[in-house]
Amino acid sequence: MSTENSEKASSAATTAPAKRPAKRNRRNRRKWVTWSIVIASILVASCAVLSQVGLWRTRVAIEARQNSAASGWLSVAGWCWPRNAEWYFLSAVINRRAENFDAVEDNLKKSHSLGWPVSDLEREQLIAMAQTGQFRGVGNKWGELFQTAGSDGPEICKAYVNYALGRFRLDEAAAVLKGWKSDFPADPSPHVMEGKINIVLTQWDRAEQSFRRALEIDPMINEARLQLANCLIEQLEFTEAEQQLRAVSADFRASPDVIAALAKCVAQHGELDEALQLLNDGTQSHPASMLLLGELGRLLLMRGENEAAAAALALVMEKTPANTEIRYALAQALRNSGDEESAQRHFLLVDEGTKALRTLPTLQSIITANPEDLETRFQMASITWKWKSRRDGAAWLQSILESDPNHQPAHRLLADHYEELGDAGRREFHKRMSGVAE
């Protein structure tokens, strides 16, 4: 009996320690599960809060027109929590201000599918249409846009100025620019746009002042610096123009516009070899640039390399037949090369074109005083298209159709324009609208 009891006691002694660790392990597992749930809940709640904070900060940044900051906060919100209707709506706003309109359309669709208010979406779409020049879609809702402009004021102002300029309503454009500058004094854009308008009006000194003011606000605007340099070149101030061109950022300095303007300044200082190097490098980097090839042709003419100049200028003339300045340089190169007959043909065309171009300031004054005078506007369009710039002439013609969609002479010239470009679809449309039978 004593032996049996001893064995039982021994068995109980060995079993008891085994049971205690098992119970302890189960308790530990329950604690770990509990804490894991608690921590996960805290993380989920924190992410939800952080997402809401991100969306709030995005809205604040958008209102302050701090678009880079807005984009950063929106990324934080999207990383912390599944993207909702508000996220896609705010993304549409940011992308619209960055002029990334494909993303705008995609984000608006997703925001709509997730239930964002239709009125907000329609307003955003309306602003995007205005920014992209779809003015017929905007219709008579400009007043509504201005009344609810808020921090979108600069985009709406810029769109309306483009709309007014397309109809040559300079007084309306000037009024909006004045309000734009007053309401957003830290925005250089209205000064840049004002400068471009003055360039169109060939008021070089006033354009210069506008670009200088833009650069005072933001010295990093390469476009304003380039346009300022162009104004200085027109006023024969080549030294400062060169300084302005060399002050643009390195990547922008490689653009054809900057290279051409810089080569012109350098050549005027007598550094023809440096100018030639600039243009040779430029044409290698931008082989399709007629601007650079034209400047190269004129430089070769200055250097007395007439045959090479004629070859380059003939290529430019083939691509830009309305460029009277290039035609004149080509005529000179041909005459200097001994091809008097070909030179004379071009000189006659230059004479005809120059006489027509001299009427443009008068026509422009008439249009400024009476923007609805479509016949004078058509004269402006046809002269510009034939003797100055096909692209600018086509823009004038389109402005006529904005006022009178059935203006047959405008359609007829646009049919010629698109035939020259090889655009059969647009050619047929304007041919049909012009009333000319095949």
Coordinates of C-alpha atoms in Angstrom, one line a residue:
M1 CA 0.0 0.0 0.0
S2 CA 2.7 2.4 0.9
T3 CA 4.5 1.6 -2.4
E4 CA 1.3 2.3 -4.4
N5 CA 0.7 5.6 -2.6
S6 CA 4.3 6.5 -3.2
E7 CA 3.9 5.9 -6.9
K8 CA 0.8 8.0 -7.1
A9 CA 2.4 10.9 -5.3
S10 CA 5.4 10.7 -7.6
S11 CA 3.1 10.7 -10.7
A12 CA 1.2 13.8 -9.4
A13 CA 4.4 15.5 -8.7
T14 CA 5.6 15.1 -12.3
T15 CA 2.2 16.0 -13.9
A16 CA 1.6 19.2 -12.0
P17 CA 4.6 21.2 -13.4
A18 CA 3.6 20.1 -17.0
K19 CA 0.1 21.5 -16.6
R20 CA 1.2 24.9 -15.2
P21 CA 3.3 25.9 -18.3
A22 CA 0.5 24.8 -20.6
K23 CA -1.9 27.1 -18.8
R24 CA 0.7 29.9 -18.7
N25 CA 1.2 29.5 -22.5
R26 CA -2.6 29.7 -23.1
R27 CA -2.8 32.9 -21.0
N28 CA 0.2 34.4 -22.9
R29 CA -1.4 33.6 -26.2
R30 CA -4.6 35.3 -25.1
K31 CA -2.7 38.3 -24.0
W32 CA -0.8 38.5 -27.3
V33 CA -4.1 38.2 -29.3
T34 CA -5.7 40.8 -27.1
W35 CA -2.8 43.2 -27.5
S36 CA -2.6 42.5 -31.2
I37 CA -6.2 43.4 -31.6
V38 CA -5.7 46.6 -29.5
I39 CA -2.7 47.6 -31.4
A40 CA -4.4 46.9 -34.8
S41 CA -7.4 48.9 -33.7
I42 CA -5.1 51.8 -32.7
L43 CA -3.3 51.6 -36.0
V44 CA -6.6 51.5 -38.0
A45 CA -8.0 54.4 -36.0
S46 CA -4.7 56.4 -36.4
C47 CA -4.7 55.8 -40.1
A48 CA -8.3 56.9 -40.3
V49 CA -7.5 60.1 -38.4
L50 CA -4.3 60.7 -40.3
S51 CA -6.2 60.3 -43.6
Q52 CA -8.8 62.9 -42.5
V53 CA -6.0 65.2 -41.4
G54 CA -4.4 64.7 -44.8
L55 CA -7.6 65.6 -46.6
W56 CA -8.1 68.6 -44.4
R57 CA -4.5 69.8 -45.0
T58 CA -5.0 69.2 -48.7
R59 CA -8.1 71.5 -48.7
V60 CA -6.2 74.2 -46.8
A61 CA -3.2 74.0 -49.2
I62 CA -5.5 74.2 -52.2
E63 CA -7.2 77.3 -50.8
A64 CA -3.8 78.9 -50.2
R65 CA -2.7 77.9 -53.7
Q66 CA 0.1 75.8 -52.3
N67 CA -0.3 73.1 -54.9
S68 CA 2.9 71.2 -54.2
A69 CA 1.9 71.0 -50.5
A70 CA -1.6 70.0 -51.4
S71 CA -0.3 67.1 -53.6
G72 CA 1.9 65.9 -50.7
W73 CA -0.8 65.9 -48.2
L74 CA -3.2 64.1 -50.6
S75 CA -0.5 61.4 -51.0
V76 CA -0.4 61.0 -47.3
A77 CA -4.2 60.7 -47.1
G78 CA -4.2 58.1 -49.9
W79 CA -1.5 56.0 -48.3
C80 CA -3.2 55.9 -44.9
W81 CA -6.7 55.0 -46.0
P82 CA -8.6 53.7 -49.1
R83 CA -9.2 56.6 -51.5
N84 CA -12.7 57.9 -51.2
A85 CA -14.9 60.4 -53.3
E86 CA -13.3 63.4 -51.7
W87 CA -9.8 62.2 -52.4
Y88 CA -10.5 61.8 -56.1
F89 CA -12.2 65.2 -56.2
L90 CA -9.3 67.0 -54.6
S91 CA -6.9 65.1 -56.9
A92 CA -9.0 66.5 -59.8
V93 CA -8.5 70.0 -58.5
I94 CA -4.8 69.6 -58.1
N95 CA -4.3 68.1 -61.6
R96 CA -6.5 70.7 -63.2
R97 CA -4.3 73.5 -61.8
A98 CA -1.3 71.5 -63.1
E99 CA -3.0 71.3 -66.5
N100 CA -3.0 67.5 -66.4
F101 CA -6.4 67.3 -67.9
D102 CA -6.5 63.6 -68.6
A103 CA -6.1 62.9 -64.9
V104 CA -8.8 65.4 -64.2
E105 CA -11.3 63.6 -66.2
D106 CA -10.4 60.2 -64.7
N107 CA -10.6 61.6 -61.1
L108 CA -13.9 63.3 -61.7
K109 CA -15.4 60.1 -63.0
K110 CA -14.2 58.1 -59.9
S111 CA -15.4 60.8 -57.5
H112 CA -18.8 60.7 -59.2
S113 CA -19.1 57.0 -58.9
L114 CA -18.3 57.2 -55.2
G115 CA -21.0 59.8 -54.6
W116 CA -19.4 63.2 -54.5
P117 CA -21.9 66.1 -55.0
V118 CA -22.7 66.6 -58.6
S119 CA -22.7 70.4 -58.3
D120 CA -19.0 70.4 -57.3
L121 CA -18.1 68.0 -60.1
E122 CA -19.9 70.1 -62.7
R123 CA -18.2 73.3 -61.6
E124 CA -14.8 71.6 -61.7
Q125 CA -15.6 70.3 -65.2
L126 CA -16.7 73.8 -66.3
I127 CA -13.4 75.3 -65.1
A128 CA -11.4 72.6 -67.0
M129 CA -13.4 73.4 -70.1
A130 CA -12.6 77.1 -69.8
Q131 CA -8.9 76.3 -69.2
T132 CA -8.7 74.1 -72.3
G133 CA -10.4 76.7 -74.6
Q134 CA -13.7 74.9 -74.9
F135 CA -15.5 78.2 -74.7
R136 CA -18.7 77.0 -76.4
G137 CA -19.1 74.5 -73.6
V138 CA -18.8 77.3 -71.0
G139 CA -21.5 79.3 -72.8
N140 CA -22.9 82.1 -70.6
K141 CA -21.7 80.7 -67.3
W142 CA -18.7 83.0 -67.0
G143 CA -20.5 85.1 -64.4
E144 CA -21.2 82.0 -62.3
L145 CA -17.5 81.0 -62.5
F146 CA -16.3 84.5 -61.4
Q147 CA -18.9 84.7 -58.6
T148 CA -17.6 81.4 -57.1
A149 CA -14.0 81.8 -58.1
G150 CA -12.4 81.6 -54.7
S151 CA -8.8 80.3 -55.0
D152 CA -9.5 79.2 -58.6
G153 CA -9.5 82.9 -59.6
P154 CA -6.2 82.9 -61.5
E155 CA -7.2 79.9 -63.7
I156 CA -10.6 81.5 -64.4
C157 CA -9.1 84.9 -65.1
K158 CA -6.5 83.4 -67.5
A159 CA -9.2 81.4 -69.3
Y160 CA -11.4 84.5 -69.7
V161 CA -8.5 86.6 -70.9
N162 CA -7.9 84.0 -73.6
Y163 CA -11.6 84.0 -74.4
A164 CA -11.7 87.8 -74.7
L165 CA -8.5 87.9 -76.8
G166 CA -9.9 85.3 -79.2
R167 CA -12.6 87.8 -79.9
F168 CA -10.1 90.8 -79.8
R169 CA -12.1 92.3 -76.9
L170 CA -9.0 94.0 -75.4
D171 CA -11.0 96.2 -73.0
E172 CA -12.6 93.1 -71.4
A173 CA -9.2 91.4 -71.2
A174 CA -7.6 94.5 -69.6
A175 CA -10.4 94.7 -67.0
V176 CA -9.9 91.1 -66.0
L177 CA -6.1 91.4 -65.9
K178 CA -6.5 94.5 -63.6
G179 CA -8.7 92.5 -61.2
W180 CA -6.4 89.5 -61.4
K181 CA -3.4 91.6 -60.4
S182 CA -5.3 93.2 -57.6
D183 CA -6.7 90.0 -56.1
F184 CA -3.6 87.9 -56.4
P185 CA -0.6 90.3 -56.1
A186 CA 1.8 87.5 -55.5
D187 CA 0.9 85.8 -58.8
P188 CA 3.2 86.8 -61.7
S189 CA 1.0 85.2 -64.4
P190 CA -1.2 88.2 -65.1
H191 CA 1.9 90.3 -65.8
V192 CA 3.2 87.6 -68.2
M193 CA -0.1 87.5 -70.0
E194 CA -0.3 91.3 -70.1
G195 CA 3.2 91.4 -71.6
K196 CA 2.2 88.9 -74.3
I197 CA -0.8 91.0 -75.2
N198 CA 1.5 94.1 -75.6
I199 CA 3.8 92.0 -77.9
V200 CA 0.8 91.3 -80.1
L201 CA 0.1 95.0 -80.2
T202 CA 3.9 95.6 -80.9
Q203 CA 4.1 97.8 -77.8
W204 CA 7.5 96.6 -76.9
D205 CA 8.3 99.1 -74.0
R206 CA 5.0 98.3 -72.2
A207 CA 5.6 94.6 -72.7
E208 CA 9.1 95.0 -71.3
Q209 CA 7.6 96.6 -68.1
S210 CA 5.1 93.7 -67.7
F211 CA 7.8 91.0 -67.9
R212 CA 10.1 92.9 -65.6
R213 CA 7.3 93.1 -63.0
A214 CA 6.6 89.4 -63.4
L215 CA 10.3 88.6 -62.7
E216 CA 10.3 90.9 -59.7
I217 CA 7.6 88.7 -58.2
D218 CA 9.2 85.4 -59.3
P219 CA 12.7 85.6 -60.8
M220 CA 12.5 81.9 -61.7
I221 CA 10.0 82.3 -64.5
N222 CA 12.0 81.3 -67.6
E223 CA 9.2 82.2 -70.1
A224 CA 9.0 85.8 -68.7
R225 CA 12.8 86.2 -69.0
L226 CA 12.8 84.9 -72.6
Q227 CA 10.0 87.2 -73.6
L228 CA 11.8 90.1 -71.8
A229 CA 14.9 89.3 -73.9
N230 CA 12.8 89.3 -77.1
C231 CA 11.4 92.7 -76.2
L232 CA 14.9 94.0 -75.7
I233 CA 16.0 92.6 -79.0
E234 CA 13.2 94.3 -80.8
Q235 CA 14.4 97.6 -79.1
L236 CA 18.0 96.8 -80.2
E237 CA 19.2 96.3 -76.6
F238 CA 21.3 93.2 -77.4
T239 CA 23.6 93.4 -74.4
E240 CA 21.0 93.2 -71.7
A241 CA 19.0 90.7 -73.9
E242 CA 22.0 88.4 -73.9
Q243 CA 22.3 88.8 -70.1
Q244 CA 18.7 87.8 -69.6
L245 CA 19.0 84.8 -71.9
R246 CA 22.0 83.5 -70.1
A247 CA 20.2 83.8 -66.8
V248 CA 17.5 81.3 -67.6
S249 CA 17.8 77.8 -66.2
A250 CA 20.1 75.3 -67.8
D251 CA 17.3 73.0 -69.1
F252 CA 15.3 75.9 -70.6
R253 CA 18.5 77.4 -72.2
A254 CA 18.5 74.3 -74.4
S255 CA 15.2 75.2 -76.0
P256 CA 15.1 76.4 -79.7
D257 CA 13.6 79.8 -78.7
V258 CA 16.5 80.6 -76.3
I259 CA 19.2 79.3 -78.6
A260 CA 17.9 81.4 -81.6
A261 CA 17.6 84.6 -79.5
L262 CA 21.0 84.1 -77.9
A263 CA 22.7 83.4 -81.3
K264 CA 21.1 86.6 -82.6
C265 CA 22.5 88.7 -79.7
V266 CA 25.9 87.1 -80.0
A267 CA 26.0 87.8 -83.7
Q268 CA 25.1 91.4 -83.2
H269 CA 28.1 91.7 -81.0
G270 CA 30.3 90.5 -83.9
E271 CA 30.9 87.0 -82.4
L272 CA 29.8 85.2 -85.6
D273 CA 31.8 82.0 -84.8
E274 CA 30.2 81.6 -81.4
A275 CA 26.8 82.3 -82.9
L276 CA 27.4 79.7 -85.6
Q277 CA 28.5 77.1 -83.0
L278 CA 25.3 77.8 -81.0
L279 CA 23.1 77.3 -84.0
N280 CA 25.0 74.2 -85.3
D281 CA 24.6 72.6 -81.9
G282 CA 21.0 73.7 -81.7
T283 CA 20.0 72.3 -85.1
Q284 CA 21.7 69.0 -84.2
S285 CA 19.6 68.8 -81.0
H286 CA 16.4 70.1 -82.6
P287 CA 16.6 69.0 -86.3
A288 CA 12.9 69.8 -86.9
S289 CA 13.2 73.4 -85.7
M290 CA 12.6 75.8 -88.5
L291 CA 13.3 78.7 -86.2
L292 CA 16.9 77.5 -85.6
L293 CA 17.4 76.6 -89.3
G294 CA 16.1 80.1 -90.3
E295 CA 18.5 81.8 -87.9
L296 CA 21.3 79.6 -89.2
G297 CA 20.5 80.6 -92.8
R298 CA 20.5 84.3 -91.9
L299 CA 23.8 83.9 -90.0
L300 CA 25.4 82.2 -93.0
L301 CA 24.2 85.1 -95.1
M302 CA 25.9 87.5 -92.7
R303 CA 29.1 85.5 -93.0
G304 CA 29.0 85.6 -96.8
E305 CA 28.3 81.9 -97.2
N306 CA 25.6 82.5 -99.7
E307 CA 25.0 79.1 -101.2
A308 CA 24.8 77.4 -97.8
A309 CA 22.5 80.2 -96.6
A310 CA 20.2 79.8 -99.7
A311 CA 20.0 76.0 -99.1
A312 CA 19.0 76.4 -95.4
L313 CA 16.6 79.3 -96.1
A314 CA 14.9 77.4 -99.0
L315 CA 14.1 74.5 -96.6
V316 CA 12.6 76.9 -94.1
M317 CA 10.6 78.6 -96.8
E318 CA 9.2 75.3 -97.9
K319 CA 7.9 74.6 -94.4
T320 CA 6.9 78.2 -93.5
P321 CA 5.7 79.8 -96.8
A322 CA 4.2 82.8 -95.0
N323 CA 7.4 84.0 -93.5
T324 CA 8.2 87.2 -95.4
E325 CA 11.4 87.9 -93.4
I326 CA 12.8 84.5 -94.4
R327 CA 11.8 85.0 -98.0
Y328 CA 13.7 88.3 -98.0
A329 CA 16.8 86.7 -96.6
L330 CA 16.5 83.9 -99.2
A331 CA 16.2 86.4 -102.0
Q332 CA 19.4 88.1 -100.9
A333 CA 21.2 84.8 -100.7
L334 CA 20.1 83.8 -104.2
R335 CA 21.1 87.1 -105.6
N336 CA 24.5 86.9 -104.0
S337 CA 24.9 83.4 -105.3
G338 CA 24.3 84.7 -108.9
D339 CA 20.7 83.3 -109.3
E340 CA 19.1 86.7 -110.1
E341 CA 16.0 85.2 -111.7
S342 CA 15.0 83.2 -108.7
A343 CA 15.9 86.1 -106.4
Q344 CA 13.7 88.5 -108.3
R345 CA 10.7 86.2 -108.0
H346 CA 11.1 86.3 -104.2
F347 CA 11.8 90.0 -104.1
L348 CA 8.5 90.7 -105.9
L349 CA 6.6 88.5 -103.4
V350 CA 8.4 90.3 -100.5
D351 CA 7.4 93.6 -101.9
E352 CA 3.7 92.5 -102.1
G353 CA 3.8 91.0 -98.7
T354 CA 5.5 94.0 -97.1
K355 CA 2.8 96.3 -98.5
A356 CA 0.1 94.1 -97.1
L357 CA 1.8 93.7 -93.7
R358 CA 2.0 97.5 -93.3
T359 CA -1.8 97.6 -93.2
L360 CA -2.0 95.4 -90.1
P361 CA -1.6 98.1 -87.4
T362 CA -4.5 100.1 -89.0
L363 CA -6.6 97.0 -89.2
Q364 CA -5.7 96.1 -85.6
S365 CA -6.8 99.5 -84.4
I366 CA -10.2 99.2 -86.2
I367 CA -10.7 95.7 -84.7
T368 CA -9.8 97.0 -81.2
A369 CA -12.4 99.8 -81.5
N370 CA -15.0 97.4 -83.0
P371 CA -14.3 93.7 -82.2
E372 CA -17.5 92.7 -84.0
D373 CA -16.2 94.0 -87.3
L374 CA -15.7 90.5 -88.9
E375 CA -14.9 91.8 -92.4
T376 CA -11.9 93.7 -91.0
R377 CA -11.0 90.8 -88.9
F378 CA -11.0 88.6 -92.0
Q379 CA -8.7 91.0 -93.8
M380 CA -6.4 90.8 -90.7
A381 CA -6.6 87.0 -90.8
S382 CA -6.0 86.6 -94.5
I383 CA -3.0 88.9 -94.6
T384 CA -1.5 87.3 -91.5
W385 CA -2.0 83.8 -93.0
K386 CA -0.5 84.7 -96.4
W387 CA 2.4 86.9 -95.4
K388 CA 3.3 86.4 -91.7
S389 CA 2.3 83.1 -90.1
R390 CA 0.0 80.3 -91.1
R391 CA -0.6 79.4 -87.5
D392 CA -1.5 82.9 -86.4
G393 CA -3.6 83.4 -89.5
A394 CA -5.6 80.2 -88.7
A395 CA -6.1 81.4 -85.1
W396 CA -7.6 84.7 -86.5
L397 CA -9.9 82.7 -88.8
Q398 CA -11.0 80.5 -85.9
S399 CA -11.8 83.7 -83.9
I400 CA -14.1 84.7 -86.7
L401 CA -16.0 81.4 -86.5
E402 CA -16.4 81.9 -82.8
S403 CA -18.6 84.9 -83.6
D404 CA -20.1 83.6 -86.9
P405 CA -19.8 79.8 -87.3
N406 CA -21.1 80.2 -90.9
H407 CA -18.6 82.8 -92.1
Q408 CA -17.9 81.3 -95.6
P409 CA -14.7 83.2 -96.5
A410 CA -13.1 82.0 -93.2
H411 CA -14.1 78.4 -93.9
R412 CA -12.7 78.7 -97.4
L413 CA -9.3 79.8 -96.2
L414 CA -9.2 77.3 -93.4
A415 CA -10.0 74.6 -96.0
D416 CA -6.8 75.7 -97.9
H417 CA -4.9 75.8 -94.6
Y418 CA -5.8 72.2 -93.7
E419 CA -5.2 71.0 -97.3
E420 CA -1.7 72.4 -97.0
L421 CA -1.2 70.5 -93.7
G422 CA -2.6 67.3 -95.2
D423 CA -5.5 67.2 -92.8
A424 CA -8.2 65.7 -95.0
G425 CA -10.9 65.6 -92.4
R426 CA -10.8 69.2 -91.4
R427 CA -10.3 70.3 -95.0
E428 CA -13.5 68.5 -96.0
F429 CA -15.4 70.0 -93.1
H430 CA -14.4 73.6 -93.9
K431 CA -14.8 73.0 -97.7
R432 CA -18.4 71.9 -97.0
M433 CA -19.1 74.9 -94.7
S434 CA -17.6 77.3 -97.2
G435 CA -20.3 76.3 -99.7
V436 CA -17.8 75.4 -102.4
A437 CA -18.8 72.3 -104.4
E438 CA -16.2 69.6 -105.2

